[in-house]
Tab-separated table of C-alpha atoms in Angstrom:
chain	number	residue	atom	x	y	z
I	1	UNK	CA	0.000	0.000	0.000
I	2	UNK	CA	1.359	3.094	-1.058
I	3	UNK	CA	2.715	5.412	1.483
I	4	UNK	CA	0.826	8.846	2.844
I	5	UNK	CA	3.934	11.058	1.399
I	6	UNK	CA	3.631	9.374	-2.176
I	7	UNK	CA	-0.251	9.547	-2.246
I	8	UNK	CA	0.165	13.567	-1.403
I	9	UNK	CA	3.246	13.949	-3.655
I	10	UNK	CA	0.847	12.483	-6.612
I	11	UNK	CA	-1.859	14.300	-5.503
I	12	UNK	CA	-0.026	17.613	-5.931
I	13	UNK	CA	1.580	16.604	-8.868
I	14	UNK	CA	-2.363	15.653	-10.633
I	15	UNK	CA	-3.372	18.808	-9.327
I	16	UNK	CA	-0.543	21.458	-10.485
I	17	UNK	CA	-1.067	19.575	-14.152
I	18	UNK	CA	-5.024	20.164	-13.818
I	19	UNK	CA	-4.133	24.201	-13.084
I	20	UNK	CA	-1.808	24.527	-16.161
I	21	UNK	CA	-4.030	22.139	-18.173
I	22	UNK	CA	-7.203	24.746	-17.242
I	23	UNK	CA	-4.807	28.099	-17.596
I	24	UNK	CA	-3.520	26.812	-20.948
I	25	UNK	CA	-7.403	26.206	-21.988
I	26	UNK	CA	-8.397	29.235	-20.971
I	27	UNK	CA	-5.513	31.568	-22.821
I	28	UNK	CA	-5.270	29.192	-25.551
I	29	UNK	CA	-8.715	28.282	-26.713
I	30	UNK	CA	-10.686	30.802	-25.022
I	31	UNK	CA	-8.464	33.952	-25.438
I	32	UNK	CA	-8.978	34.727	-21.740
I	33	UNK	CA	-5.198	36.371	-20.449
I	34	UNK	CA	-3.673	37.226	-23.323
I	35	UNK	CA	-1.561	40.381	-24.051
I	36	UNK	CA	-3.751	43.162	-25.625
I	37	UNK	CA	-1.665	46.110	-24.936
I	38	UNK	CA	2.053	46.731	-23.822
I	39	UNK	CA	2.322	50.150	-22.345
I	40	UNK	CA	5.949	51.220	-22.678
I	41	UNK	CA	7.225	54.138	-20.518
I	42	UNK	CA	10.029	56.501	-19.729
I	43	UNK	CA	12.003	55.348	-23.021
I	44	UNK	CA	13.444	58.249	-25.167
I	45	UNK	CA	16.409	56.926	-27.102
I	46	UNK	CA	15.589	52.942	-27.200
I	47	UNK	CA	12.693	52.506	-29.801
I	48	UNK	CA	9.059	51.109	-28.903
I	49	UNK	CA	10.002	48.267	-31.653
I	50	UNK	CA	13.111	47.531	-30.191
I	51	UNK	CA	11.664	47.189	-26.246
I	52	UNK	CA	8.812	44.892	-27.678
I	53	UNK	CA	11.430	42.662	-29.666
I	54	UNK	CA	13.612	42.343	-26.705
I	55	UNK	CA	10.311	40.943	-24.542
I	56	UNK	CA	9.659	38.720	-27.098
I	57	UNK	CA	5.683	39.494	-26.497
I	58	UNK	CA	3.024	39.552	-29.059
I	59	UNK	CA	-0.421	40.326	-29.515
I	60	UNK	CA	-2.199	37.265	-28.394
I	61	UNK	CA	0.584	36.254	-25.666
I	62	UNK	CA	-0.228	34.345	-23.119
I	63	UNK	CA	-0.499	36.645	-20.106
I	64	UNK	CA	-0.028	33.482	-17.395
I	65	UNK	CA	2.859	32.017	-18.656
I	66	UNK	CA	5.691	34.926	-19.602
I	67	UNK	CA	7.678	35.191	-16.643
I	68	UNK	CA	8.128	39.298	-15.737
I	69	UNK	CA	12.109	38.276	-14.610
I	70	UNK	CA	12.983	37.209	-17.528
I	71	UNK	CA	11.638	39.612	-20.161
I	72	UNK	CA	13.132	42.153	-18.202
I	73	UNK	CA	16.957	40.357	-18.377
I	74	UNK	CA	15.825	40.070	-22.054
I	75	UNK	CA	15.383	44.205	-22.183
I	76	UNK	CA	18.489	45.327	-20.279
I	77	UNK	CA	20.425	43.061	-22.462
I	78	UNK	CA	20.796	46.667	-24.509
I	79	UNK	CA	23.457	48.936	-23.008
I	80	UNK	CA	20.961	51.995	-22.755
I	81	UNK	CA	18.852	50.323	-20.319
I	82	UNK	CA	19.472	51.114	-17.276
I	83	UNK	CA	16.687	49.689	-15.618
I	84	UNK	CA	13.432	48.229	-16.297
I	85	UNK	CA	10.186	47.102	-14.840
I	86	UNK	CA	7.180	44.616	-15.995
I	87	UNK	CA	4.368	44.511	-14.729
I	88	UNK	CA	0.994	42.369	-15.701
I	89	UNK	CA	-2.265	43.783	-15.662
I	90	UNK	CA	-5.108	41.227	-15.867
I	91	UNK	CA	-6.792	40.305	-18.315
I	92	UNK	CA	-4.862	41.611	-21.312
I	93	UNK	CA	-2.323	44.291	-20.407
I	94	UNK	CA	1.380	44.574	-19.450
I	95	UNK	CA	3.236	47.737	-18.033
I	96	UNK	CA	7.171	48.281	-19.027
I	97	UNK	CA	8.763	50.920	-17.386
I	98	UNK	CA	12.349	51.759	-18.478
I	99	UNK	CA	15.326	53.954	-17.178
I	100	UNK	CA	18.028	55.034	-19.663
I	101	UNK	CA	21.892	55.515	-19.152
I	102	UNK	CA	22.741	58.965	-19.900
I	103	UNK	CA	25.847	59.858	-21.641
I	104	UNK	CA	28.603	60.735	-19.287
I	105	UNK	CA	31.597	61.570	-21.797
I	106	UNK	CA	33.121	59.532	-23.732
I	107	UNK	CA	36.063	57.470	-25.166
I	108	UNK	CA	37.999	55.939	-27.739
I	109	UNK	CA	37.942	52.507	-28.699
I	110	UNK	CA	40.616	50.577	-29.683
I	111	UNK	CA	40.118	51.472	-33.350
I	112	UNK	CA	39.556	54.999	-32.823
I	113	UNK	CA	36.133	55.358	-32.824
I	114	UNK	CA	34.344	58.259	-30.182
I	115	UNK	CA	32.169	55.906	-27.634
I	116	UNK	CA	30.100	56.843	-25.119
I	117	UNK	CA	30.393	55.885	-21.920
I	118	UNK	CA	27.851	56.261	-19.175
I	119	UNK	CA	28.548	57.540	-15.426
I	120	UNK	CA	29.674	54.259	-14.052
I	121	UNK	CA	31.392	53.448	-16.867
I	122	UNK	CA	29.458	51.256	-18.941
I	123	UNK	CA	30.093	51.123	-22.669
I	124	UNK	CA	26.747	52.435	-24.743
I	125	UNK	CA	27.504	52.798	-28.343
I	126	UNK	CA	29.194	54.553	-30.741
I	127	UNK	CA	29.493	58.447	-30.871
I	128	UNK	CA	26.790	60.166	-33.546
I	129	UNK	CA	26.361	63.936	-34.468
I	130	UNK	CA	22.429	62.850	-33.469
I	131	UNK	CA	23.362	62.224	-29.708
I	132	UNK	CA	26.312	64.978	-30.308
I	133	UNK	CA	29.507	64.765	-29.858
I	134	UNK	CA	30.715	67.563	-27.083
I	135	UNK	CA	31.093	65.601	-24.007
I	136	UNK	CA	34.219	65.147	-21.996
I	137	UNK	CA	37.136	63.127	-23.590
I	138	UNK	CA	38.676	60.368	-21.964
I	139	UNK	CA	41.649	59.053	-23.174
I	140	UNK	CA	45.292	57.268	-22.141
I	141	UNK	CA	46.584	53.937	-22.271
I	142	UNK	CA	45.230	54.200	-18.227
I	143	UNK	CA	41.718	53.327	-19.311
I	144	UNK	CA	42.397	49.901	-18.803
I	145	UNK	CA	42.945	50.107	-15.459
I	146	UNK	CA	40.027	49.880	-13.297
I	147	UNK	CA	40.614	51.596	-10.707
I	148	UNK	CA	42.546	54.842	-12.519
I	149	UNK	CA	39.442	54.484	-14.950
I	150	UNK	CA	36.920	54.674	-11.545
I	151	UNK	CA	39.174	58.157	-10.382
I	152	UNK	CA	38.753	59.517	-13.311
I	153	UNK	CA	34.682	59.290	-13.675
I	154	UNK	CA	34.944	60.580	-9.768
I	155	UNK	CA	36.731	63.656	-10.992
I	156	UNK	CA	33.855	64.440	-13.534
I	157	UNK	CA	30.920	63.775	-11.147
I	158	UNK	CA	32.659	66.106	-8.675
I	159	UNK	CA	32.980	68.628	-11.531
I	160	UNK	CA	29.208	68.335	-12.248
I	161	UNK	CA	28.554	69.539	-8.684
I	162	UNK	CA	31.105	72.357	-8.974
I	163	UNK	CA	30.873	76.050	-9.049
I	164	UNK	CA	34.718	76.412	-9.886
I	165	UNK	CA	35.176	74.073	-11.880
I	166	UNK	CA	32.359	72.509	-14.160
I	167	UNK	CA	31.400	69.830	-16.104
I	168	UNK	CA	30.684	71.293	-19.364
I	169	UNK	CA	34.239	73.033	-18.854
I	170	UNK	CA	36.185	69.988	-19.032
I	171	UNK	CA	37.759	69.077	-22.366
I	172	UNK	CA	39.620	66.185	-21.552
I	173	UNK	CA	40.817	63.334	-19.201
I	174	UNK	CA	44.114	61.900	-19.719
I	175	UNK	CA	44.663	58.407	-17.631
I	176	UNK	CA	48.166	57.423	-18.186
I	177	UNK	CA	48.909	54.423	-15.699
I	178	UNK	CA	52.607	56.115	-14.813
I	179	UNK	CA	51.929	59.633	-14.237
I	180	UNK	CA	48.310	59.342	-13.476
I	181	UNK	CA	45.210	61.775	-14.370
I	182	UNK	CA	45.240	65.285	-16.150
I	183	UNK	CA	42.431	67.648	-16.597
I	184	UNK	CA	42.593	69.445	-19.583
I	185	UNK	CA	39.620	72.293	-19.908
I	186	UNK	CA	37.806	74.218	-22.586
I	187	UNK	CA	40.083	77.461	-22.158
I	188	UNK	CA	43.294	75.630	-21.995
I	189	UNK	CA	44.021	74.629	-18.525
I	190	UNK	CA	45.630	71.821	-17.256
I	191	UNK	CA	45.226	70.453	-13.980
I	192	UNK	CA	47.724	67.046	-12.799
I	193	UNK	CA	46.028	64.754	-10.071
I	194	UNK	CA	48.349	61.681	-10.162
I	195	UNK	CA	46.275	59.124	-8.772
I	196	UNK	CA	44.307	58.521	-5.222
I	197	UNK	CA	42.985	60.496	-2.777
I	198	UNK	CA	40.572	62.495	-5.654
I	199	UNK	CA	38.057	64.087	-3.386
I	200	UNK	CA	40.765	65.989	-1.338
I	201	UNK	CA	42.994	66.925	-4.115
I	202	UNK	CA	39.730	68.106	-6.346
I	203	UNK	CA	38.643	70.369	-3.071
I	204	UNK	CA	42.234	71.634	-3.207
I	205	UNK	CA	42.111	72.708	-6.904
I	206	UNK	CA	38.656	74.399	-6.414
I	207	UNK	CA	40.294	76.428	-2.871
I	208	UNK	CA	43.543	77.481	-5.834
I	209	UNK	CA	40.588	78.717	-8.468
I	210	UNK	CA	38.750	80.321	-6.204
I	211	UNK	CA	41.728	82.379	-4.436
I	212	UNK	CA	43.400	83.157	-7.733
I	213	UNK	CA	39.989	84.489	-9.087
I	214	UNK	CA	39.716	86.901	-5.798
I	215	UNK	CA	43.005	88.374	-6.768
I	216	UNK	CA	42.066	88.554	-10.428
I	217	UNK	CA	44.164	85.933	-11.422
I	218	UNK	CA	44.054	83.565	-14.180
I	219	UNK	CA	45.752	79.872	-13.870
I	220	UNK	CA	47.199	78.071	-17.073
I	221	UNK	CA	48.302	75.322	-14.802
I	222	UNK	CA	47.891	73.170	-11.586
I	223	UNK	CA	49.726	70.799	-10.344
I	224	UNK	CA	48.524	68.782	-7.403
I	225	UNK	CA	49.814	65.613	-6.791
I	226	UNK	CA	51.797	66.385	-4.206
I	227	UNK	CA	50.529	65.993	-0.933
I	228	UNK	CA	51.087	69.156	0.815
I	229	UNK	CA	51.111	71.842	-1.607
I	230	UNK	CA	50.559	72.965	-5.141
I	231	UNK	CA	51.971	74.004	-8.167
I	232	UNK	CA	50.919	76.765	-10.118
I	233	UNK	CA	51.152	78.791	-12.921
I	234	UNK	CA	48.905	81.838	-13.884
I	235	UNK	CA	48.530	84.437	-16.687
I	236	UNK	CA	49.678	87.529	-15.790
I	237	UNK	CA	47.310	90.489	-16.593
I	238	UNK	CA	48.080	92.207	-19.437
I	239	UNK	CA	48.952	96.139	-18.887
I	240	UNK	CA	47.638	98.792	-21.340
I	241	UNK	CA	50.422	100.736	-21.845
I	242	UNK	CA	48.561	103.686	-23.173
I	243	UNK	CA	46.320	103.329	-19.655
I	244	UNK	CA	49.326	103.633	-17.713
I	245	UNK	CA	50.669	106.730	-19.736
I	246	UNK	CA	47.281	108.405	-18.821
């Protein structure tokens, strides 16, 4: 005689087939749960098409048996995803709610070609004159490295929070693995970090900028990676000669 645990294990097993046996029915032959409308939100560069082909759903789709995990793994397989969310709305509708990367600056691939690279450093496609072109230029055989790669994106998100020195006025970021990272800027500064210890130097720059600027100075250079002290060299203010003859 057959054991109370097998009896119950068959049970559950007769049962479980009887549920997907009636679900399938019901989608299947009745059109009851299927996918009538995809809503598709908070996508701006990533086409409708594209989202929908990633899902894999269809009119007609069985709204039981698409797992939500795994059409979202399917959606942020594209590098402009940043994050996504599905949703099922019974009987017929499914919400897909996206976040995109944003461009953070960009860099050269290994066959020259302007990529662009999002804030944590996550490769997103090739540069376009659509998506534009004037973001900050990284660029060094120190791109390789991790972590001089990770000091580098620090310096630009402390720039987009800066006063002194912004964001839109950096031009470039060279990473070279011996003598670390250099600013280079729209008007032709240069600023030398080495490596490490980024948030303290970067405060240090913006404490030079600002002091020069209150004595209506201009620097062309900065040096900083020394510990306690800094480099600098600044444009002297040209004198009108005809001014001073007055």
């Amino acid at each position: 005689m057959p054991s109370r645990g097998i009896v119950f294990g068959i049970s559950v097993f007769i049962f479980t087939v009887l549920i997907l046996a009636s679900a399938a029915y019901i989608t299947y032959r009745l059109g009851i749960f299927t996918v009538d409308e995809v809503i598709i939100e908070g996508n701006r560069r990533v086409g409708t098409t594209e989202i929908m082909k990633r899902a894999g759903l269809r009119h007609g789709s069985s709204l039981i048996f698409f797992s939500e995990e795994k059409v979202e793994k399917q959606i942020l397989k594209n590098p402009w995803i940043r994050s996504v969310t599905v949703l099922k709305e019974y009987p017929d509708r499914v919400f897909i709610n996206v976040k995109e990367e944003q461009v953070y600056c960009m860099v050269l691939s290994e066959d020259g070609i302007p990529t662009y690279l999002s804030e944590t450093g996550k490769i997103l496609g090739e540069g376009n004159f659509e998506l534009g072109l004037d973001f900050p230029l990284l660029i060094g055989d120190g791109i390789k490295d991790a972590a001089l790669l990770s000091q580098a994106l620090q310096i630009l998100e402390l720039s987009s929070k800066s006063i002194i020195l912004s964001w839109d006025q950096v031009s470039e970021v060279h990473i070279d693995p011996m003598y670390g990272i250099s600013v280079f800027t729209t008007d032709n500064r240069s600023i030398d970090f080495d490596q490490g210890d980024i948030a303290r130097k970067w405060r240090k720059v913006e404490r030079i900028i600002d002091h020069l600027r209150s004595l209506g100075l201009h620097e062309s250079y900065i040096n900083i990676s020394y510990d306690k002290m800094g480099v600098v060299s600044f444009e002297v203010p040209s004198v009108d000669k005809d001014a001073g003859d007055g």
